[in-house]
Amino acid sequence: MQHEKFSWESGARSYSRSVPQIFSRAEGCHLYDRNGKKYLDFLCGAGTLLLGHNHPAIVSAIQGVSQPIMNNLDLRTEAEEKFANTLLPLLPFSCKTDEIRLHFCGPTGGDAVEAALKLAVIKTGRRGVFAFSGSYHGMGQGALSVSSSHHYRDVGLRVQADVTFLPYPYPYRFPEPYNTEAAATQFCLAHLEMLLEDDHSGVSLPAAIIIEPMQGEGGNIPAPPEFLKKLRAMCDKHGIVLILDEIQSGLGRCGEWFGCSGIVEPDIVCISKGIGGGFPMALIAFKQDMNVWHPADHIGTFRGQQYAMTAGQALLATIQNENLLANVKARHQQMSAALRDIAKDTALIGQVRGRGLYMGIEVDKNFENPGMVAKSIKVEMLARGIVMECGGRQGAVLRVLCPLNITSDIAQTFLEALHESIKTVEQNLPSAKTMAKAA
Ligand SMILES: Cc1ncc(COP(=O)(O)O)c(C=O)c1O
């Protein structure tokens, strides 16, 4: 089918290349294209729409604002007060809420990362940062400097910032004998420890270690809890600021309020994507002992998005009122069991992993081009009316990023379509073996 294309499109436009439909409206889990065709949205703005599209609680909160303040820089507002009072008790800090500080950033997640890196440098007086293979933290020069993808770095990075990349435990693609969770964890920790403690390591103590408790763009890879705990301990030992980027993993996506909840406390946590209830917002949160910067150390025009604060407050209240964390856990159980069964029924899938409604379905790494296989499955899904994305190494991971409030019926619809799509691709492959590197 020939799809329309806008003549003014930039060459850097990305998602619409494989999902070329022109959409005209949306409701709940569904998008509708301009021909009225309905699509199940399992991409949801890269996980931003935690309650799906146009949730009544968010719509009514926005409609309830009369004479809204459209922009207020960082002048104080009632909307901000209400939002902050709802968010503070949910943050992954064990201290009292009045010991937590929030800094609202420019409206993209990347600016929260820029702010966190800056604050760590100010706090420690050091300049270096440790980041991880598979990381993605945004497109600004600071956030890009700690993001690992060669593609993104090669096209846009102008500064060689003082960043050291460390391996992130990813047992599925680690070489033997490190291809189990325990061995991968041990290997990565030993590497880190040697860099920090060997006085001939060649690497100075960093200001910060930045990590996603569960990597998103890297391929939906959860960090083992043991790894995060030891990382925390090493940061404490060496006076390093631990920045947890929860931009994608936070706000219930992993089945807890944050990916780190119940595992470790950050020094700084970066929050964005879903926090504005679908409107742009980004912020960092930290304990008051980190609050060492000075007025205007991190500014920006659009830091006081009132609609985002109003919608974000409604979002947080709805997740609580509708007990959606329990729904995330229940849907995870349903879907991960079914996905593992599907994986057993095909030669295409190498691993199913993840937490909550943040799952990764990785095509067998032994294929010559696992990304092509994943893309073919995605195309079959779209033909069945389901929008989803691939990511991770070689684009080989089908990423589940659906709303937190999906029902078991919606999950079932997705699972059946996925099973069918995989089987169709499998039947149409020349043969699983001819595509495999080492059959
Ligand atoms: C973990 C993580 N950090 C940072 C970002 C950057 O956020 P934004 O695209 O809003 O700048 C993303 C975006 O996908 C992300 O997943």
Coordinates of C-alpha atoms and ligand atoms in Angstrom, one line a residue:
M1 CA 0.0 0.0 0.0
Q2 CA 1.4 3.4 -1.0
H3 CA 1.5 5.8 2.0
E4 CA 1.4 9.6 1.9
K5 CA 4.4 11.5 2.9
F6 CA 4.7 15.2 3.9
S7 CA 6.8 17.2 1.4
W8 CA 8.4 19.2 4.3
E9 CA 9.8 16.1 6.2
S10 CA 13.3 16.3 7.5
G11 CA 15.6 13.5 6.6
A12 CA 16.1 12.8 10.3
R13 CA 12.5 11.8 10.9
S14 CA 12.6 8.3 12.2
Y15 CA 9.5 6.5 13.7
S16 CA 7.3 7.3 10.7
R17 CA 9.6 5.5 8.3
S18 CA 8.3 2.1 9.5
V19 CA 4.9 3.3 10.7
P20 CA 4.0 5.6 7.8
Q21 CA 0.3 6.0 8.5
I22 CA -1.1 9.5 9.1
F23 CA -3.0 9.4 12.4
S24 CA -5.9 11.7 13.2
R25 CA -7.1 10.7 16.6
A26 CA -6.6 8.4 19.6
E27 CA -8.4 7.0 22.6
G28 CA -7.2 4.7 25.3
C29 CA -4.9 2.1 23.9
H30 CA -5.8 2.9 20.3
L31 CA -4.7 5.2 17.5
Y32 CA -6.9 5.9 14.4
D33 CA -5.5 6.8 11.1
R34 CA -7.1 9.2 8.7
N35 CA -9.0 6.4 7.0
G36 CA -10.6 5.5 10.3
K37 CA -8.5 2.3 10.7
K38 CA -7.8 1.4 14.4
Y39 CA -4.4 0.4 15.7
L40 CA -3.4 -0.9 19.1
D41 CA -0.6 1.4 20.3
F42 CA 2.1 -0.6 22.0
L43 CA 4.6 2.2 21.5
C44 CA 2.7 5.0 23.2
G45 CA 5.2 7.8 22.6
A46 CA 8.1 5.6 23.6
G47 CA 6.4 4.7 26.8
T48 CA 5.2 8.3 27.6
L49 CA 1.5 7.6 27.6
L50 CA 1.3 5.6 30.8
L51 CA -2.5 5.8 30.9
G52 CA -2.9 5.5 27.1
H53 CA -4.4 8.3 25.0
N54 CA -6.9 10.9 26.5
H55 CA -7.5 9.2 29.8
P56 CA -10.6 10.8 31.3
A57 CA -8.8 11.8 34.5
I58 CA -6.2 13.7 32.5
V59 CA -8.7 15.3 30.1
S60 CA -10.9 16.4 32.9
A61 CA -8.0 17.8 35.0
I62 CA -6.9 19.9 32.0
Q63 CA -10.4 21.0 31.1
G64 CA -10.9 22.0 34.7
V65 CA -8.2 24.7 34.6
S66 CA -9.9 28.0 33.9
Q67 CA -7.7 30.9 32.9
P68 CA -4.6 28.8 32.8
I69 CA -1.1 30.2 33.2
M70 CA 0.5 29.2 30.0
N71 CA 4.1 29.7 31.0
N72 CA 5.6 30.9 34.2
L73 CA 9.3 30.2 33.8
D74 CA 10.0 29.1 37.4
L75 CA 7.6 31.5 39.2
R76 CA 5.8 29.5 41.8
T77 CA 2.2 28.3 41.0
E78 CA -0.5 26.4 42.7
A79 CA -0.4 23.7 40.0
E80 CA 3.2 23.1 40.8
E81 CA 2.5 22.9 44.5
K82 CA -0.2 20.3 44.0
F83 CA 1.9 18.3 41.6
A84 CA 5.0 18.3 43.8
N85 CA 3.0 17.3 46.9
T86 CA 1.7 14.3 45.0
L87 CA 5.1 13.3 43.6
L88 CA 7.3 13.7 46.6
P89 CA 6.1 10.7 48.7
L90 CA 6.5 8.4 45.6
L91 CA 10.2 9.2 45.0
P92 CA 12.8 6.6 45.7
F93 CA 14.3 8.3 48.7
S94 CA 14.0 7.0 52.3
C95 CA 14.3 10.5 53.8
K96 CA 11.4 12.7 54.8
T97 CA 9.7 14.4 51.9
D98 CA 10.8 17.8 53.1
E99 CA 14.4 16.8 52.7
I100 CA 13.9 16.1 48.9
R101 CA 14.5 18.8 46.3
L102 CA 13.0 19.0 42.9
H103 CA 14.5 20.9 39.9
F104 CA 12.2 21.4 36.9
C105 CA 14.2 21.3 33.7
G106 CA 13.6 22.1 30.0
P107 CA 10.8 19.8 28.8
T108 CA 12.8 16.9 27.4
G109 CA 14.3 14.0 29.3
G110 CA 17.7 14.9 27.9
D111 CA 17.7 18.2 29.8
A112 CA 17.1 16.4 33.1
V113 CA 20.3 14.4 32.3
E114 CA 22.2 17.6 31.5
A115 CA 21.1 19.1 34.8
A116 CA 22.0 15.9 36.8
L117 CA 25.5 15.8 35.2
K118 CA 26.0 19.4 36.0
L119 CA 24.9 19.1 39.6
A120 CA 27.2 16.1 40.1
V121 CA 30.2 18.1 38.8
I122 CA 29.3 21.0 41.1
K123 CA 28.9 18.8 44.1
T124 CA 32.1 16.8 43.7
G125 CA 34.4 19.3 42.0
R126 CA 35.4 16.4 39.6
R127 CA 34.6 16.3 35.9
G128 CA 34.6 12.7 34.7
V129 CA 31.5 10.5 34.4
F130 CA 31.1 6.7 34.1
A131 CA 28.4 5.5 31.8
F132 CA 27.4 2.2 30.4
S133 CA 27.4 0.3 27.1
G134 CA 23.8 0.2 25.8
S135 CA 22.9 3.5 27.5
Y136 CA 20.7 6.2 26.0
H137 CA 20.3 9.5 27.8
G138 CA 19.3 12.0 25.2
M139 CA 20.5 14.1 22.3
G140 CA 22.1 17.2 23.9
Q141 CA 25.8 17.2 23.9
G142 CA 26.1 16.3 27.6
A143 CA 23.5 13.6 27.4
L144 CA 24.9 12.3 24.1
S145 CA 28.4 12.1 25.6
V146 CA 27.1 9.5 28.1
S147 CA 25.0 7.6 25.5
S148 CA 26.7 4.7 23.9
S149 CA 25.2 4.2 20.4
H150 CA 27.9 4.8 17.8
H151 CA 25.3 5.9 15.3
Y152 CA 24.1 8.8 17.5
R153 CA 27.6 9.7 18.7
D154 CA 29.1 9.7 15.2
V155 CA 26.5 12.0 13.7
G156 CA 26.4 14.6 16.4
L157 CA 29.0 14.5 19.2
R158 CA 31.3 17.5 19.0
V159 CA 33.0 17.2 22.4
Q160 CA 35.0 14.3 23.6
A161 CA 33.8 14.7 27.2
D162 CA 35.5 13.0 30.0
V163 CA 33.3 9.9 29.9
T164 CA 34.4 6.3 30.5
F165 CA 32.0 3.5 29.3
L166 CA 31.7 0.4 31.3
P167 CA 30.0 -2.9 30.3
Y168 CA 26.4 -3.2 31.5
P169 CA 25.4 -6.7 32.5
Y170 CA 23.7 -8.1 29.4
P171 CA 24.2 -11.9 29.8
Y172 CA 22.3 -12.7 26.6
R173 CA 25.0 -11.1 24.4
F174 CA 28.0 -11.6 26.7
P175 CA 30.7 -14.1 25.6
E176 CA 31.1 -17.3 27.6
P177 CA 31.7 -17.8 30.5
Y178 CA 30.1 -14.5 31.3
N179 CA 26.7 -15.2 29.7
T180 CA 24.8 -15.9 32.9
E181 CA 23.3 -13.2 35.1
A182 CA 25.6 -14.0 38.0
A183 CA 28.8 -14.1 35.9
A184 CA 27.9 -11.0 33.9
T185 CA 27.3 -9.1 37.2
Q186 CA 30.5 -10.3 38.7
F187 CA 32.5 -9.4 35.5
C188 CA 31.0 -5.9 35.3
L189 CA 31.6 -5.2 39.0
A190 CA 35.2 -6.4 38.9
H191 CA 35.8 -4.1 35.9
L192 CA 34.4 -1.2 37.8
E193 CA 36.2 -1.9 40.9
M194 CA 39.5 -2.2 39.1
L195 CA 39.0 1.2 37.5
L196 CA 38.2 2.8 40.8
E197 CA 40.8 1.1 43.0
D198 CA 43.8 0.5 40.8
D199 CA 46.1 3.5 41.1
H200 CA 47.4 2.6 37.6
S201 CA 43.9 2.3 36.0
G202 CA 44.5 5.4 34.0
V203 CA 41.0 6.7 34.9
S204 CA 40.4 9.4 37.5
L205 CA 37.7 9.2 40.0
P206 CA 34.5 10.4 38.3
A207 CA 32.0 13.0 39.5
A208 CA 29.1 10.6 38.7
I209 CA 28.1 7.2 37.5
I210 CA 24.9 7.4 35.4
I211 CA 22.8 4.3 34.7
E212 CA 19.4 3.3 33.7
P213 CA 18.1 0.7 36.2
M214 CA 16.6 -0.9 33.2
Q215 CA 18.0 0.0 29.9
G216 CA 15.4 1.0 27.3
E217 CA 16.9 2.0 24.0
G218 CA 19.7 -0.5 24.7
G219 CA 17.2 -3.3 24.4
N220 CA 14.9 -3.4 27.5
I221 CA 17.6 -5.0 29.7
P222 CA 17.0 -5.0 33.5
A223 CA 20.2 -4.4 35.6
P224 CA 20.4 -7.2 38.2
P225 CA 19.5 -5.9 41.7
E226 CA 22.8 -7.2 43.0
F227 CA 24.7 -5.1 40.4
L228 CA 22.8 -1.9 41.4
K229 CA 23.4 -2.5 45.1
K230 CA 27.2 -3.0 44.6
L231 CA 27.3 0.1 42.4
R232 CA 25.6 2.1 45.2
A233 CA 28.2 0.8 47.6
M234 CA 31.1 1.7 45.4
C235 CA 29.7 5.2 44.8
D236 CA 29.4 5.6 48.6
K237 CA 33.0 4.4 49.1
H238 CA 34.5 6.8 46.6
G239 CA 32.2 9.8 47.0
I240 CA 30.7 9.4 43.5
V241 CA 27.2 10.7 42.7
L242 CA 24.9 7.9 41.6
I243 CA 22.5 9.3 38.9
L244 CA 19.7 7.0 38.1
D245 CA 18.0 7.8 34.8
E246 CA 14.5 6.6 35.3
I247 CA 13.1 8.6 32.4
Q248 CA 11.8 5.4 30.8
S249 CA 11.9 2.9 33.6
G250 CA 10.1 5.1 36.2
L251 CA 6.5 5.8 37.2
G252 CA 5.2 2.3 37.4
R253 CA 6.6 1.0 34.1
C254 CA 8.6 -1.7 36.0
G255 CA 5.7 -2.6 38.4
E256 CA 7.0 -0.3 41.2
W257 CA 7.1 3.4 41.2
F258 CA 10.7 3.4 40.0
G259 CA 12.9 0.8 38.6
C260 CA 15.2 1.2 41.6
S261 CA 12.4 1.2 44.2
G262 CA 13.2 -1.4 46.9
I263 CA 16.7 -1.9 45.5
V264 CA 18.8 1.2 45.8
E265 CA 18.5 4.9 46.4
P266 CA 19.9 7.3 43.9
D267 CA 21.7 10.6 44.7
I268 CA 19.9 12.1 41.8
V269 CA 17.0 10.7 39.8
C270 CA 16.0 11.9 36.3
I271 CA 12.3 11.8 35.5
S272 CA 10.5 12.7 32.3
K273 CA 8.5 10.9 29.6
G274 CA 5.2 10.0 31.4
I275 CA 5.5 12.5 34.2
G276 CA 3.6 15.2 32.4
G277 CA 0.6 12.9 31.7
G278 CA 1.4 13.2 28.0
F279 CA 2.6 16.8 28.1
P280 CA 6.3 17.6 28.0
M281 CA 8.0 17.8 31.4
A282 CA 11.4 16.8 32.9
L283 CA 12.8 17.2 36.3
I284 CA 15.5 15.9 38.6
A285 CA 15.0 15.0 42.3
F286 CA 17.7 14.8 44.9
K287 CA 18.2 15.0 48.7
Q288 CA 19.0 18.3 50.2
D289 CA 22.6 17.6 50.8
M290 CA 23.0 17.6 47.0
N291 CA 21.4 21.0 46.7
V292 CA 24.7 22.8 46.3
W293 CA 24.2 24.8 43.2
H294 CA 23.4 28.4 42.9
P295 CA 20.5 30.4 41.4
A296 CA 20.4 30.1 37.6
D297 CA 23.0 27.3 37.5
H298 CA 20.5 25.4 35.3
I299 CA 17.8 27.5 33.6
G300 CA 15.5 27.3 30.5
T301 CA 12.3 29.0 29.3
F302 CA 10.0 26.0 29.4
R303 CA 10.5 24.8 32.9
G304 CA 7.1 25.5 34.3
Q305 CA 4.7 23.8 32.0
Q306 CA 1.4 24.2 33.9
Y307 CA -0.6 21.8 31.8
A308 CA 2.1 19.2 32.3
M309 CA 1.9 19.7 36.1
T310 CA -1.9 19.5 36.1
A311 CA -1.9 16.4 33.9
G312 CA 1.0 14.9 35.8
Q313 CA -0.8 15.3 39.1
A314 CA -3.9 13.6 37.6
L315 CA -1.6 10.8 36.2
L316 CA 0.0 10.1 39.6
A317 CA -3.3 10.2 41.4
T318 CA -4.9 7.8 38.8
I319 CA -2.0 5.3 39.1
Q320 CA -2.7 5.2 42.8
N321 CA -6.5 5.3 42.8
E322 CA -6.7 2.6 40.1
N323 CA -4.0 0.5 41.7
L324 CA -2.2 0.3 38.4
L325 CA 1.0 -1.0 39.9
A326 CA -0.9 -4.2 40.7
N327 CA -2.2 -4.3 37.2
V328 CA 1.3 -3.9 35.8
K329 CA 2.4 -6.9 37.8
A330 CA -0.6 -9.0 36.8
R331 CA -0.2 -8.2 33.1
H332 CA 3.5 -8.9 33.4
Q333 CA 2.8 -12.4 34.7
Q334 CA 0.2 -13.0 32.0
M335 CA 2.4 -11.7 29.2
S336 CA 5.8 -13.0 30.2
A337 CA 4.4 -16.5 30.6
A338 CA 2.8 -16.3 27.2
L339 CA 5.8 -14.8 25.6
R340 CA 8.0 -17.6 26.9
D341 CA 5.6 -20.1 25.4
I342 CA 5.7 -18.3 22.1
A343 CA 9.5 -18.3 22.3
K344 CA 9.5 -22.1 22.7
D345 CA 7.3 -22.5 19.6
T346 CA 9.7 -20.7 17.3
A347 CA 13.4 -20.6 16.3
L348 CA 13.3 -16.8 15.9
I349 CA 13.2 -15.7 19.5
G350 CA 16.4 -15.9 21.6
Q351 CA 15.3 -14.3 24.8
V352 CA 12.3 -12.8 26.6
R353 CA 13.1 -10.5 29.5
G354 CA 12.1 -7.5 31.4
R355 CA 10.1 -6.2 34.3
G356 CA 6.5 -5.0 34.6
L357 CA 5.1 -3.7 31.3
Y358 CA 8.7 -3.1 30.0
M359 CA 9.5 -6.3 28.2
G360 CA 12.0 -7.1 25.5
I361 CA 11.6 -9.9 23.0
E362 CA 15.0 -10.4 21.4
V363 CA 15.5 -12.2 18.1
D364 CA 18.0 -15.0 18.3
K365 CA 21.5 -13.3 18.2
N366 CA 22.8 -16.1 15.9
F367 CA 20.9 -14.8 12.9
E368 CA 23.1 -13.0 10.4
N369 CA 20.8 -10.0 10.7
P370 CA 18.6 -10.3 13.7
G371 CA 17.4 -6.7 13.2
M372 CA 15.9 -7.6 9.8
V373 CA 14.0 -10.5 11.5
A374 CA 12.7 -8.2 14.2
K375 CA 11.7 -5.6 11.6
S376 CA 9.8 -8.2 9.6
I377 CA 7.9 -9.2 12.7
K378 CA 7.1 -5.5 13.4
V379 CA 5.8 -5.1 9.8
E380 CA 3.6 -8.1 10.3
M381 CA 2.3 -6.6 13.6
L382 CA 1.5 -3.4 11.8
A383 CA -0.4 -5.3 9.2
R384 CA -2.5 -6.8 12.1
G385 CA -3.1 -3.3 13.4
I386 CA -0.5 -3.2 16.2
V387 CA 2.1 -0.4 16.5
M388 CA 5.3 -1.3 18.2
E389 CA 9.0 -0.5 17.9
C390 CA 12.3 -2.4 17.8
G391 CA 15.4 -1.3 19.5
G392 CA 18.5 -2.6 21.2
R393 CA 21.6 -4.0 19.6
Q394 CA 21.2 -4.4 15.8
G395 CA 17.6 -3.3 16.3
A396 CA 16.9 -6.9 17.3
V397 CA 14.6 -6.4 20.3
L398 CA 10.8 -6.0 20.0
R399 CA 10.0 -3.6 22.8
V400 CA 6.8 -3.7 24.8
L401 CA 5.9 -0.1 25.9
C402 CA 2.1 -0.3 26.3
P403 CA 0.0 1.7 28.8
L404 CA 0.0 0.6 32.4
N405 CA -3.8 0.2 32.4
I406 CA -4.1 -2.4 29.6
T407 CA -6.7 -5.1 30.3
S408 CA -6.0 -8.8 30.1
D409 CA -8.0 -8.9 26.8
I410 CA -5.8 -6.2 25.2
A411 CA -2.7 -8.1 26.3
Q412 CA -4.2 -11.3 24.8
T413 CA -4.9 -9.5 21.5
F414 CA -1.3 -8.4 21.4
L415 CA 0.0 -11.9 22.3
E416 CA -2.0 -13.6 19.6
A417 CA -1.0 -11.1 17.0
L418 CA 2.6 -11.5 17.9
H419 CA 2.5 -15.3 17.8
E420 CA 0.9 -15.1 14.3
S421 CA 3.4 -12.5 13.1
I422 CA 6.4 -14.5 14.3
K423 CA 5.0 -17.7 12.6
T424 CA 4.3 -15.8 9.4
V425 CA 7.9 -14.4 9.3
E426 CA 9.3 -17.8 10.2
Q427 CA 7.4 -19.5 7.3
N428 CA 8.5 -16.9 4.9
L429 CA 12.2 -17.0 5.8
P430 CA 14.3 -18.9 3.3
S431 CA 14.9 -21.1 6.3
A432 CA 15.9 -20.3 9.9
K433 CA 19.2 -22.0 9.2
T434 CA 20.2 -20.1 6.1
M435 CA 19.7 -16.9 8.0
A436 CA 21.7 -18.1 11.0
K437 CA 25.4 -17.3 11.3
A438 CA 26.2 -20.6 13.0
A439 CA 23.6 -23.2 12.4
Ligands
LIG1 C1 16.5 6.5 29.7 C2 16.3 7.7 28.8 N1 16.9 8.8 29.2 C3 16.8 10.0 28.5 C4 16.0 10.0 27.4 C5 15.9 11.3 26.6 O1 14.6 11.8 26.8 P1 14.1 12.9 25.7 O2 13.9 12.2 24.4 O3 12.7 13.3 26.2 O4 15.1 14.0 25.6 C6 15.4 8.9 27.0 C7 14.5 8.9 25.7 O5 14.1 7.9 25.2 C8 15.5 7.7 27.7 O6 14.9 6.6 27.4

